[in-house]
Amino acid sequence: MNRFALLPLCAAIGLGLFLLQGQQPGNSKKGGPAAPTADPYANNPDAGTLKFPLAAPAGKDSGAITKAPPGAVNQGIIDERTWKYGHGFDAPPNAKMIWNPVKIKMMKGEKVTGGTVFASSDPSTYCAMANAGYDFIWTEMQHDSRDWENVAKMWQACPHAKAVPGVRVAFADEREIQHAMDAGALVIVIPTVRTVEEGKAGRDWTYFPPLGKRSQGGGPAFSADFWGGVPGGYRNTINDNVVLIEMIETVGGAAQAREIAAIPGVDAVFAASGDLGNFSGYKQGDPDYERLINVVHDAALAAGKRLCGPFAWRDRPDFTCFQAGSETAAIARGVAAELGNLKDTQEKPEVGPYAVKK
């Protein structure tokens, strides 16, 4: 055979070996457990020898839709509403379940701060914010045009920074929240929750069963670089560690705030200072505006949940969780503090683009 004719074949074999290598256990740069996979042979050293003693007989209807195999907990016809959830993902006995510092702080009722990364997709800028002293980073995905690949690269640059990775997703959507959780988020903020149904959807995609409906796929969150090595295991403990904040931003949301705050799995409700004005037509200080804020306040207290708002409200009664400024605002504040009276003292030429405009 002509040696040039072998080139496509060699290339195909090489690509196949590369892809197989990428699926092997411990492929994190720090090692650790293999990423979850649906392939039953992925971790089987003797491929082809795996046995399936309870499998349906070849070519025959097993009747499993109505008949359970011996030893099954769930008997009768399969019905999701009555299904008894198993213990396959219980944390090990006596495991220290809470490893998210934000969750611990919230459980203690202490004040939690989130620094906002709004404009940047640069990992070094993200890491500077994440190590600046905030409790979590509010990565903005509702009003920014970046996508999840950018976010994942930022979080991967410093997964164990002082501030844990958090995000405000675009809305209560399976794609948005699944991407956030798989990328390693420990704080999920859901904007403009208008109804109890939206609030439950936000909860469903944040949590694994039995509390939610999150699918187990994979992603950086499962790796040793992120949370793969946490006590009890990531899949078994993340439901106890993720922090879910739902934002009340509309008049309709305020009307259902008590029901939204009471949803199991919601850790806090956020009284949105800007959009409650936008959707109501009133400004801070107006009685109608303040009434809406107080409605959210009352809902949080009634449900025993934390109450969040802008950092400017850190001294407002019962508010214990706050969104602080963006990275661009932090740069401006830092430069002003550093330069003092030398700030904005640039020379003004008589001509050219920097000349004083008359």
CSV table of C-alpha atoms in Angstrom, one decimal, residues 27 50 72 121 152 172 203 212 224 246 263 310 332 346-347:
chain,number,residue,atom,x,y,z
A,27,ASN,CA,-7.9,12.9,33.8
A,50,LEU,CA,-19.6,-7.3,32.9
A,72,ALA,CA,-37.3,-3.9,44.6
A,121,SER,CA,-14.3,37.7,30.7
A,152,ALA,CA,-16.0,28.3,32.9
A,172,ALA,CA,-35.0,30.0,35.7
A,203,ARG,CA,-35.1,25.2,42.5
A,212,GLY,CA,-34.8,18.9,42.3
A,224,ALA,CA,-10.7,17.3,41.8
A,246,GLU,CA,-34.4,34.1,44.2
A,263,ILE,CA,-40.2,26.9,48.5
A,310,PRO,CA,-27.8,45.9,47.4
A,332,ALA,CA,-12.3,53.3,39.8
A,346,GLN,CA,-4.1,65.0,33.3
A,347,GLU,CA,-2.5,67.8,31.2
